[in-house]
PDB file of C-alpha atoms and ligand atoms in Angstrom:
ATOM      1  CA  MET A   1      -0.114   0.019   0.244  1.00  0.00           C
ATOM      2  CA  GLN A   2       1.224   3.639  -0.976  1.00  0.00           C
ATOM      3  CA  PHE A   3      -0.525   5.115   2.082  1.00  0.00           C
ATOM      4  CA  ALA A   4      -0.501   4.246   5.766  1.00  0.00           C
ATOM      5  CA  GLU A   5      -3.787   3.096   7.411  1.00  0.00           C
ATOM      6  CA  ASP A   6      -4.357   6.096   9.200  1.00  0.00           C
ATOM      7  CA  GLU A   7      -3.882   8.721   6.428  1.00  0.00           C
ATOM      8  CA  MET A   8      -6.416   6.519   4.316  1.00  0.00           C
ATOM      9  CA  TRP A   9      -8.898   6.472   7.132  1.00  0.00           C
ATOM     10  CA  GLY A  10      -8.753  10.011   7.393  1.00  0.00           C
ATOM     11  CA  ALA A  11      -9.197  10.409   3.798  1.00  0.00           C
ATOM     12  CA  VAL A  12     -12.675   8.342   3.907  1.00  0.00           C
ATOM     13  CA  VAL A  13     -13.697  10.350   7.094  1.00  0.00           C
ATOM     14  CA  ASP A  14     -13.017  13.500   5.191  1.00  0.00           C
ATOM     15  CA  CYS A  15     -14.588  12.416   2.116  1.00  0.00           C
ATOM     16  CA  ASP A  16     -11.287  13.647   0.394  1.00  0.00           C
ATOM     17  CA  ASP A  17     -11.284  13.744  -3.421  1.00  0.00           C
ATOM     18  CA  ASN A  18      -7.489  14.605  -3.700  1.00  0.00           C
ATOM     19  CA  TYR A  19      -7.281  10.622  -2.768  1.00  0.00           C
ATOM     20  CA  ASP A  20      -9.784   9.072  -5.682  1.00  0.00           C
ATOM     21  CA  GLY A  21      -7.670   6.834  -7.960  1.00  0.00           C
ATOM     22  CA  ARG A  22      -5.327   6.103  -5.421  1.00  0.00           C
ATOM     23  CA  PHE A  23      -6.654   3.715  -3.612  1.00  0.00           C
ATOM     24  CA  LEU A  24     -10.344   2.498  -2.812  1.00  0.00           C
ATOM     25  CA  TYR A  25     -11.799   1.529   0.642  1.00  0.00           C
ATOM     26  CA  ALA A  26     -14.444  -1.315   1.413  1.00  0.00           C
ATOM     27  CA  VAL A  27     -16.660  -2.054   3.879  1.00  0.00           C
ATOM     28  CA  LYS A  28     -16.929  -5.509   4.983  1.00  0.00           C
ATOM     29  CA  THR A  29     -20.326  -5.591   6.559  1.00  0.00           C
ATOM     30  CA  VAL A  30     -21.983  -4.087   3.038  1.00  0.00           C
ATOM     31  CA  GLY A  31     -19.581  -5.899   0.952  1.00  0.00           C
ATOM     32  CA  VAL A  32     -19.188  -2.979  -1.517  1.00  0.00           C
ATOM     33  CA  TYR A  33     -16.124  -1.166  -2.232  1.00  0.00           C
ATOM     34  CA  CYS A  34     -15.844   3.006  -2.576  1.00  0.00           C
ATOM     35  CA  ARG A  35     -13.726   5.909  -3.831  1.00  0.00           C
ATOM     36  CA  PRO A  36     -12.507   7.952  -0.723  1.00  0.00           C
ATOM     37  CA  SER A  37     -14.703  10.665  -1.736  1.00  0.00           C
ATOM     38  CA  CYS A  38     -17.799   8.586  -1.224  1.00  0.00           C
ATOM     39  CA  LYS A  39     -20.638  10.749   0.525  1.00  0.00           C
ATOM     40  CA  SER A  40     -21.875   7.542   2.191  1.00  0.00           C
ATOM     41  CA  ARG A  41     -22.240   7.210   5.490  1.00  0.00           C
ATOM     42  CA  THR A  42     -18.966   6.807   7.214  1.00  0.00           C
ATOM     43  CA  PRO A  43     -18.424   3.344   8.285  1.00  0.00           C
ATOM     44  CA  LEU A  44     -17.129   1.985  11.557  1.00  0.00           C
ATOM     45  CA  ARG A  45     -13.346   1.708  11.018  1.00  0.00           C
ATOM     46  CA  LYS A  46     -12.964  -1.625  12.159  1.00  0.00           C
ATOM     47  CA  ASN A  47     -15.276  -2.858   9.192  1.00  0.00           C
ATOM     48  CA  VAL A  48     -13.141  -1.044   6.157  1.00  0.00           C
ATOM     49  CA  CYS A  49     -10.302  -2.628   4.628  1.00  0.00           C
ATOM     50  CA  TYR A  50      -8.403  -0.653   1.633  1.00  0.00           C
ATOM     51  CA  PHE A  51      -7.419  -2.030  -2.018  1.00  0.00           C
ATOM     52  CA  GLU A  52      -4.910  -0.598  -4.275  1.00  0.00           C
ATOM     53  CA  THR A  53      -6.857  -1.811  -7.170  1.00  0.00           C
ATOM     54  CA  GLN A  54     -10.527  -2.658  -8.151  1.00  0.00           C
ATOM     55  CA  GLU A  55      -9.369  -6.003  -9.131  1.00  0.00           C
ATOM     56  CA  ASN A  56      -7.951  -6.595  -5.947  1.00  0.00           C
ATOM     57  CA  ALA A  57     -11.463  -5.460  -4.316  1.00  0.00           C
ATOM     58  CA  GLN A  58     -13.549  -7.432  -6.772  1.00  0.00           C
ATOM     59  CA  ASN A  59     -11.464 -10.494  -6.104  1.00  0.00           C
ATOM     60  CA  ALA A  60     -11.932 -10.117  -2.361  1.00  0.00           C
ATOM     61  CA  GLY A  61     -15.606 -10.391  -3.037  1.00  0.00           C
ATOM     62  CA  PHE A  62     -16.828  -6.572  -3.125  1.00  0.00           C
ATOM     63  CA  ARG A  63     -18.994  -5.131  -5.475  1.00  0.00           C
ATOM     64  CA  PRO A  64     -18.524  -1.626  -6.533  1.00  0.00           C
ATOM     65  CA  CYS A  65     -20.758   1.028  -5.040  1.00  0.00           C
ATOM     66  CA  LYS A  66     -23.995   2.490  -6.615  1.00  0.00           C
ATOM     67  CA  ARG A  67     -23.413   5.867  -5.108  1.00  0.00           C
ATOM     68  CA  CYS A  68     -19.811   6.743  -6.129  1.00  0.00           C
ATOM     69  CA  ARG A  69     -19.223   4.327  -9.019  1.00  0.00           C
ATOM     70  CA  PRO A  70     -15.601   3.462  -8.598  1.00  0.00           C
ATOM     71  CA  ASP A  71     -15.987   1.026 -11.560  1.00  0.00           C
ATOM     72  CA  LEU A  72     -16.302   3.901 -13.631  1.00  0.00           C
ATOM     73  CA  THR A  73     -12.843   5.593 -13.534  1.00  0.00           C
ATOM     74  CA  ASP A  74     -13.928   8.650 -15.638  1.00  0.00           C
ATOM     75  CA  TYR A  75     -16.993   9.250 -13.573  1.00  0.00           C
ATOM     76  CA  VAL A  76     -15.986  12.404 -11.915  1.00  0.00           C
ATOM     77  CA  PRO A  77     -16.597  14.983 -14.684  1.00  0.00           C
ATOM     78  CA  VAL A  78     -14.324  17.188 -14.515  1.00  0.00           C
ATOM     79  CA  LEU A  79     -15.479  19.342 -17.515  1.00  0.00           C
ATOM     80  CA  GLU A  80     -19.057  19.573 -15.912  1.00  0.00           C
ATOM     81  CA  ILE A  81     -17.711  20.910 -12.541  1.00  0.00           C
ATOM     82  CA  ALA A  82     -15.682  23.227 -14.324  1.00  0.00           C
ATOM     83  CA  ARG A  83     -18.706  24.388 -16.200  1.00  0.00           C
ATOM     84  CA  GLN A  84     -20.726  24.668 -13.108  1.00  0.00           C
ATOM     85  CA  THR A  85     -18.304  26.539 -11.110  1.00  0.00           C
ATOM     86  CA  LYS A  86     -18.085  29.301 -13.546  1.00  0.00           C
ATOM     87  CA  GLU A  87     -21.934  29.319 -13.885  1.00  0.00           C
ATOM     88  CA  LEU A  88     -21.935  29.945  -9.991  1.00  0.00           C
ATOM     89  CA  ILE A  89     -18.984  32.527 -10.111  1.00  0.00           C
ATOM     90  CA  ASP A  90     -21.041  34.380 -12.930  1.00  0.00           C
ATOM     91  CA  GLY A  91     -23.944  34.299 -10.995  1.00  0.00           C
ATOM     92  CA  TYR A  92     -22.636  35.025  -7.544  1.00  0.00           C
ATOM     93  CA  TYR A  93     -19.332  36.861  -8.034  1.00  0.00           C
ATOM     94  CA  CYS A  94     -20.491  39.621  -5.756  1.00  0.00           C
ATOM     95  CA  GLN A  95     -21.986  37.471  -3.027  1.00  0.00           C
ATOM     96  CA  ARG A  96     -18.883  35.764  -1.397  1.00  0.00           C
ATOM     97  CA  GLU A  97     -20.898  33.724   1.213  1.00  0.00           C
ATOM     98  CA  GLN A  98     -23.366  32.800  -1.186  1.00  0.00           C
ATOM     99  CA  LEU A  99     -20.525  31.630  -3.662  1.00  0.00           C
ATOM    100  CA  ILE A 100     -18.638  29.847  -1.071  1.00  0.00           C
ATOM    101  CA  ARG A 101     -21.813  27.983  -0.205  1.00  0.00           C
ATOM    102  CA  GLU A 102     -22.587  27.189  -3.706  1.00  0.00           C
ATOM    103  CA  MET A 103     -19.279  25.747  -4.487  1.00  0.00           C
ATOM    104  CA  LYS A 104     -19.210  23.648  -1.628  1.00  0.00           C
ATOM    105  CA  GLN A 105     -22.100  21.716  -2.811  1.00  0.00           C
ATOM    106  CA  LEU A 106     -20.445  20.640  -5.926  1.00  0.00           C
ATOM    107  CA  GLY A 107     -18.753  18.153  -3.626  1.00  0.00           C
ATOM    108  CA  VAL A 108     -15.009  19.051  -4.537  1.00  0.00           C
ATOM    109  CA  THR A 109     -12.209  20.331  -2.443  1.00  0.00           C
ATOM    110  CA  THR A 110     -11.409  23.932  -2.908  1.00  0.00           C
ATOM    111  CA  ASN A 111      -7.782  23.033  -4.267  1.00  0.00           C
ATOM    112  CA  HIS A 112      -9.290  20.396  -6.585  1.00  0.00           C
ATOM    113  CA  LEU A 113     -11.709  22.549  -7.980  1.00  0.00           C
ATOM    114  CA  ALA A 114      -9.004  25.343  -8.400  1.00  0.00           C
ATOM    115  CA  VAL A 115      -6.766  22.831 -10.525  1.00  0.00           C
ATOM    116  CA  ILE A 116      -9.894  21.769 -12.577  1.00  0.00           C
ATOM    117  CA  PHE A 117     -11.033  25.280 -13.236  1.00  0.00           C
ATOM    118  CA  LYS A 118      -7.558  26.498 -14.146  1.00  0.00           C
ATOM    119  CA  GLN A 119      -7.198  23.300 -16.660  1.00  0.00           C
ATOM    120  CA  GLN A 120     -10.428  24.445 -18.283  1.00  0.00           C
ATOM    121  CA  TYR A 121     -10.297  28.273 -18.362  1.00  0.00           C
ATOM    122  CA  GLY A 122      -6.673  29.349 -17.825  1.00  0.00           C
ATOM    123  CA  VAL A 123      -7.005  31.064 -14.747  1.00  0.00           C
ATOM    124  CA  PRO A 124      -7.478  30.336 -11.054  1.00  0.00           C
ATOM    125  CA  PRO A 125     -11.175  30.562  -9.734  1.00  0.00           C
ATOM    126  CA  ILE A 126     -10.088  33.512  -7.741  1.00  0.00           C
ATOM    127  CA  GLN A 127      -8.428  35.243 -10.350  1.00  0.00           C
ATOM    128  CA  TYR A 128     -11.595  34.832 -12.825  1.00  0.00           C
ATOM    129  CA  ILE A 129     -13.731  36.058  -9.883  1.00  0.00           C
ATOM    130  CA  ASN A 130     -11.414  39.387  -9.268  1.00  0.00           C
ATOM    131  CA  ARG A 131     -11.662  40.158 -12.983  1.00  0.00           C
ATOM    132  CA  LEU A 132     -15.593  40.227 -13.116  1.00  0.00           C
ATOM    133  CA  ARG A 133     -15.625  42.116  -9.778  1.00  0.00           C
ATOM    134  CA  ALA A 134     -13.217  44.873 -11.384  1.00  0.00           C
ATOM    135  CA  GLU A 135     -15.030  44.778 -14.753  1.00  0.00           C
ATOM    136  CA  GLN A 136     -18.383  45.382 -12.807  1.00  0.00           C
ATOM    137  CA  VAL A 137     -16.939  48.461 -10.697  1.00  0.00           C
ATOM    138  CA  LYS A 138     -15.326  49.898 -13.735  1.00  0.00           C
ATOM    139  CA  LYS A 139     -18.730  49.865 -15.233  1.00  0.00           C
ATOM    140  CA  MET A 140     -20.347  51.096 -12.360  1.00  0.00           C
ATOM    141  CA  LEU A 141     -18.053  53.933 -11.994  1.00  0.00           C
ATOM    142  CA  THR A 142     -18.557  55.293 -15.542  1.00  0.00           C
ATOM    143  CA  GLU A 143     -22.000  54.270 -16.396  1.00  0.00           C
ATOM    144  CA  THR A 144     -23.697  55.342 -13.033  1.00  0.00           C
ATOM    145  CA  ASP A 145     -23.476  58.224 -10.437  1.00  0.00           C
ATOM    146  CA  MET A 146     -23.336  55.777  -7.658  1.00  0.00           C
ATOM    147  CA  SER A 147     -20.953  56.725  -4.647  1.00  0.00           C
ATOM    148  CA  ILE A 148     -17.649  54.640  -4.453  1.00  0.00           C
ATOM    149  CA  ILE A 149     -18.727  53.545  -1.030  1.00  0.00           C
ATOM    150  CA  ASP A 150     -22.045  52.184  -2.466  1.00  0.00           C
ATOM    151  CA  ILE A 151     -20.123  50.672  -5.267  1.00  0.00           C
ATOM    152  CA  ALA A 152     -17.811  49.203  -3.125  1.00  0.00           C
ATOM    153  CA  GLY A 153     -20.449  47.601  -0.964  1.00  0.00           C
ATOM    154  CA  ASP A 154     -22.451  46.310  -3.970  1.00  0.00           C
ATOM    155  CA  ILE A 155     -19.603  44.343  -5.006  1.00  0.00           C
ATOM    156  CA  GLY A 156     -19.148  42.709  -1.904  1.00  0.00           C
ATOM    157  CA  PHE A 157     -16.535  44.926  -0.007  1.00  0.00           C
ATOM    158  CA  ASP A 158     -17.168  45.788   3.512  1.00  0.00           C
ATOM    159  CA  SER A 159     -14.078  47.601   4.080  1.00  0.00           C
ATOM    160  CA  LEU A 160     -13.285  50.791   1.780  1.00  0.00           C
ATOM    161  CA  PRO A 161      -9.546  50.411   1.966  1.00  0.00           C
ATOM    162  CA  ALA A 162      -9.787  46.689   0.935  1.00  0.00           C
ATOM    163  CA  PHE A 163     -11.837  47.740  -1.692  1.00  0.00           C
ATOM    164  CA  TYR A 164      -9.289  50.576  -2.845  1.00  0.00           C
ATOM    165  CA  SER A 165      -6.253  48.098  -3.004  1.00  0.00           C
ATOM    166  CA  PHE A 166      -8.704  45.449  -4.757  1.00  0.00           C
ATOM    167  CA  PHE A 167      -8.957  48.072  -7.498  1.00  0.00           C
ATOM    168  CA  LYS A 168      -5.632  49.489  -7.385  1.00  0.00           C
ATOM    169  CA  ARG A 169      -4.252  45.798  -7.886  1.00  0.00           C
ATOM    170  CA  GLN A 170      -6.909  44.909 -10.789  1.00  0.00           C
ATOM    171  CA  THR A 171      -6.445  48.218 -12.728  1.00  0.00           C
ATOM    172  CA  GLY A 172      -3.532  50.334 -11.397  1.00  0.00           C
ATOM    173  CA  THR A 173      -5.229  53.068 -10.553  1.00  0.00           C
ATOM    174  CA  THR A 174      -7.825  54.526  -7.901  1.00  0.00           C
ATOM    175  CA  PRO A 175     -11.813  54.448  -8.479  1.00  0.00           C
ATOM    176  CA  LYS A 176     -11.709  57.935  -8.473  1.00  0.00           C
ATOM    177  CA  LYS A 177      -9.113  58.779 -10.983  1.00  0.00           C
ATOM    178  CA  TYR A 178     -10.904  56.081 -13.217  1.00  0.00           C
ATOM    179  CA  ARG A 179     -14.331  57.736 -13.013  1.00  0.00           C
ATOM    180  CA  GLY A 180     -12.374  61.038 -13.578  1.00  0.00           C
ATOM    181  CA  GLY A 181     -10.475  59.803 -16.270  1.00  0.00           C
ATOM    182  CA  ALA A 182     -13.118  58.262 -18.082  1.00  0.00           C
ATOM    183  CA  ILE A 183     -15.531  61.524 -17.952  1.00  0.00           C
ATOM    184  CA  GLY A 184     -12.521  63.944 -18.653  1.00  0.00           C
ATOM    185  CA  GLY A 185     -11.569  61.639 -21.304  1.00  0.00           C
ATOM    186  CA  GLY A 186     -14.948  62.256 -22.829  1.00  0.00           C
ATOM    187  CA  LYS A 187     -15.429  58.308 -23.423  1.00  0.00           C
TER     188      LYS A 187
HETATM  189 ZN1   ZN B 201     -19.547   4.507  -2.376  1.00  0.00          ZN
END
Protein backbone atom coordinates (compact mmCIF):
# COMPACT_ATOMS: atom_id res chain seq x y z
CA MET A 1 0.00 0.00 0.00
CA GLN A 2 1.11 3.48 -0.91
CA PHE A 3 -0.40 5.10 2.19
CA ALA A 4 -0.49 4.39 5.90
CA GLU A 5 -3.82 3.17 7.26
CA ASP A 6 -4.18 6.33 9.34
CA GLU A 7 -3.90 8.51 6.30
CA MET A 8 -6.37 6.45 4.29
CA TRP A 9 -8.84 6.40 7.14
CA GLY A 10 -8.53 10.17 7.40
CA ALA A 11 -9.31 10.48 3.69
CA VAL A 12 -12.37 8.24 4.09
CA VAL A 13 -13.68 10.27 7.02
CA ASP A 14 -13.15 13.54 5.15
CA CYS A 15 -14.47 12.16 1.83
CA ASP A 16 -11.27 13.57 0.40
CA ASP A 17 -11.40 13.47 -3.39
CA ASN A 18 -7.69 14.16 -3.64
CA TYR A 19 -7.27 10.46 -2.90
CA ASP A 20 -9.67 9.27 -5.57
CA GLY A 21 -7.93 6.95 -7.97
CA ARG A 22 -5.13 6.32 -5.48
CA PHE A 23 -6.81 3.73 -3.32
CA LEU A 24 -10.22 2.20 -2.70
CA TYR A 25 -11.84 1.24 0.54
CA ALA A 26 -14.32 -1.52 1.14
CA VAL A 27 -16.84 -2.02 3.89
CA LYS A 28 -16.88 -5.63 5.04
CA THR A 29 -20.36 -5.48 6.53
CA VAL A 30 -22.03 -4.32 3.31
CA GLY A 31 -19.73 -5.93 0.73
CA VAL A 32 -19.12 -2.86 -1.38
CA TYR A 33 -16.04 -0.85 -2.25
CA CYS A 34 -15.89 2.93 -2.65
CA ARG A 35 -13.81 5.85 -3.74
CA PRO A 36 -12.31 7.79 -0.81
CA SER A 37 -14.63 10.69 -1.68
CA CYS A 38 -17.82 8.61 -1.41
CA LYS A 39 -20.50 10.56 0.42
CA SER A 40 -22.11 7.47 1.96
CA ARG A 41 -22.25 7.33 5.73
CA THR A 42 -18.79 6.86 7.23
CA PRO A 43 -18.46 3.18 8.15
CA LEU A 44 -16.97 1.89 11.37
CA ARG A 45 -13.24 1.85 11.11
CA LYS A 46 -13.00 -1.80 12.11
CA ASN A 47 -15.20 -2.80 9.17
CA VAL A 48 -13.04 -1.09 6.57
CA CYS A 49 -10.31 -2.57 4.44
CA TYR A 50 -8.29 -0.99 1.66
CA PHE A 51 -7.35 -1.93 -1.87
CA GLU A 52 -5.02 -0.50 -4.44
CA THR A 53 -7.01 -1.64 -7.43
CA GLN A 54 -10.55 -2.56 -8.29
CA GLU A 55 -9.38 -5.96 -9.34
CA ASN A 56 -8.10 -6.63 -5.85
CA ALA A 57 -11.35 -5.44 -4.31
CA GLN A 58 -13.44 -7.58 -6.65
CA ASN A 59 -11.25 -10.63 -6.14
CA ALA A 60 -11.84 -10.22 -2.43
CA GLY A 61 -15.57 -10.44 -3.14
CA PHE A 62 -16.63 -6.78 -3.02
CA ARG A 63 -19.01 -5.04 -5.42
CA PRO A 64 -18.64 -1.44 -6.61
CA CYS A 65 -20.71 1.08 -4.68
CA LYS A 66 -23.77 2.30 -6.55
CA ARG A 67 -23.32 5.78 -5.20
CA CYS A 68 -19.73 6.73 -5.98
CA ARG A 69 -19.30 4.25 -8.85
CA PRO A 70 -15.63 3.41 -8.41
CA ASP A 71 -16.01 1.09 -11.41
CA LEU A 72 -16.46 4.03 -13.77
CA THR A 73 -12.99 5.48 -13.84
CA ASP A 74 -13.98 8.69 -15.57
CA TYR A 75 -17.04 9.17 -13.49
CA VAL A 76 -15.93 12.49 -11.99
CA PRO A 77 -17.17 14.75 -14.75
CA VAL A 78 -14.37 17.26 -14.56
CA LEU A 79 -15.61 19.40 -17.41
CA GLU A 80 -19.03 19.51 -15.91
CA ILE A 81 -17.65 20.60 -12.54
CA ALA A 82 -15.60 23.35 -14.17
CA ARG A 83 -18.63 24.53 -16.11
CA GLN A 84 -20.84 24.57 -13.03
CA THR A 85 -18.20 26.46 -11.10
CA LYS A 86 -18.03 29.13 -13.76
CA GLU A 87 -21.79 29.39 -13.80
CA LEU A 88 -21.84 29.87 -10.03
CA ILE A 89 -19.14 32.50 -10.16
CA ASP A 90 -20.92 34.36 -12.94
CA GLY A 91 -24.05 34.38 -10.83
CA TYR A 92 -22.62 35.10 -7.39
CA TYR A 93 -19.30 36.85 -7.83
CA CYS A 94 -20.49 39.80 -5.77
CA GLN A 95 -21.87 37.58 -2.98
CA ARG A 96 -18.89 35.88 -1.50
CA GLU A 97 -20.65 33.89 1.24
CA GLN A 98 -23.31 32.65 -1.10
CA LEU A 99 -20.70 31.69 -3.67
CA ILE A 100 -18.69 29.72 -1.14
CA ARG A 101 -21.83 27.94 0.01
CA GLU A 102 -22.85 27.04 -3.52
CA MET A 103 -19.37 25.88 -4.45
CA LYS A 104 -19.31 23.54 -1.48
CA GLN A 105 -22.38 21.84 -2.93
CA LEU A 106 -20.31 20.69 -5.88
CA GLY A 107 -18.67 18.24 -3.50
CA VAL A 108 -15.11 19.00 -4.62
CA THR A 109 -12.38 20.42 -2.40
CA THR A 110 -11.34 24.01 -3.04
CA ASN A 111 -7.86 22.97 -4.12
CA HIS A 112 -9.13 20.39 -6.51
CA LEU A 113 -11.67 22.84 -7.88
CA ALA A 114 -8.96 25.41 -8.51
CA VAL A 115 -6.96 22.87 -10.50
CA ILE A 116 -9.95 21.76 -12.55
CA PHE A 117 -11.03 25.32 -13.21
CA LYS A 118 -7.60 26.46 -14.27
CA GLN A 119 -7.22 23.54 -16.65
CA GLN A 120 -10.45 24.50 -18.31
CA TYR A 121 -10.36 28.30 -18.31
CA GLY A 122 -6.66 29.09 -17.97
CA VAL A 123 -6.91 31.07 -14.71
CA PRO A 124 -7.62 30.06 -11.12
CA PRO A 125 -11.19 30.79 -9.95
CA ILE A 126 -10.10 33.62 -7.69
CA GLN A 127 -8.48 35.45 -10.57
CA TYR A 128 -11.57 34.97 -12.68
CA ILE A 129 -13.76 36.30 -9.86
CA ASN A 130 -11.56 39.35 -9.37
CA ARG A 131 -11.61 40.12 -13.06
CA LEU A 132 -15.41 40.01 -13.11
CA ARG A 133 -15.60 42.22 -10.06
CA ALA A 134 -13.17 44.76 -11.50
CA GLU A 135 -15.12 44.91 -14.76
CA GLN A 136 -18.34 45.45 -12.86
CA VAL A 137 -16.79 48.23 -10.77
CA LYS A 138 -15.48 49.99 -13.87
CA LYS A 139 -18.93 49.83 -15.38
CA MET A 140 -20.53 51.27 -12.28
CA LEU A 141 -17.93 54.00 -12.07
CA THR A 142 -18.42 55.16 -15.61
CA GLU A 143 -22.07 54.38 -16.26
CA THR A 144 -23.67 55.32 -12.95
CA ASP A 145 -23.23 58.11 -10.45
CA MET A 146 -23.24 55.72 -7.48
CA SER A 147 -20.87 56.78 -4.73
CA ILE A 148 -17.67 54.80 -4.40
CA ILE A 149 -18.72 53.51 -1.01
CA ASP A 150 -21.97 52.18 -2.47
CA ILE A 151 -20.14 50.55 -5.32
CA ALA A 152 -17.73 48.90 -2.89
CA GLY A 153 -20.65 47.57 -0.88
CA ASP A 154 -22.46 46.39 -3.99
CA ILE A 155 -19.49 44.41 -5.19
CA GLY A 156 -19.11 42.74 -1.80
CA PHE A 157 -16.52 44.81 0.07
CA ASP A 158 -17.26 45.75 3.69
CA SER A 159 -14.15 47.85 3.94
CA LEU A 160 -13.28 50.78 1.74
CA PRO A 161 -9.49 50.39 2.10
CA ALA A 162 -9.81 46.76 1.00
CA PHE A 163 -11.87 47.90 -1.96
CA TYR A 164 -9.31 50.56 -2.91
CA SER A 165 -6.41 48.17 -2.78
CA PHE A 166 -8.39 45.59 -4.75
CA PHE A 167 -9.18 48.13 -7.46
CA LYS A 168 -5.64 49.39 -7.60
CA ARG A 169 -4.30 45.86 -7.94
CA GLN A 170 -6.71 45.06 -10.74
CA THR A 171 -6.48 48.27 -12.73
CA GLY A 172 -3.38 50.14 -11.58
CA THR A 173 -5.41 53.21 -10.70
CA THR A 174 -7.86 54.44 -8.08
CA PRO A 175 -11.64 54.42 -8.49
CA LYS A 176 -11.75 58.20 -8.40
CA LYS A 177 -9.12 58.63 -11.06
CA TYR A 178 -10.73 55.97 -13.17
CA ARG A 179 -14.08 57.71 -13.00
CA GLY A 180 -12.56 61.15 -13.57
CA GLY A 181 -10.42 59.89 -16.42
CA ALA A 182 -13.37 58.31 -18.13
CA ILE A 183 -15.42 61.49 -17.89
CA GLY A 184 -12.55 63.88 -18.64
CA GLY A 185 -11.46 61.73 -21.56
CA GLY A 186 -14.87 62.23 -23.12
CA LYS A 187 -15.51 58.48 -23.51
ZN1 LIG B 1 -19.41 4.66 -2.42
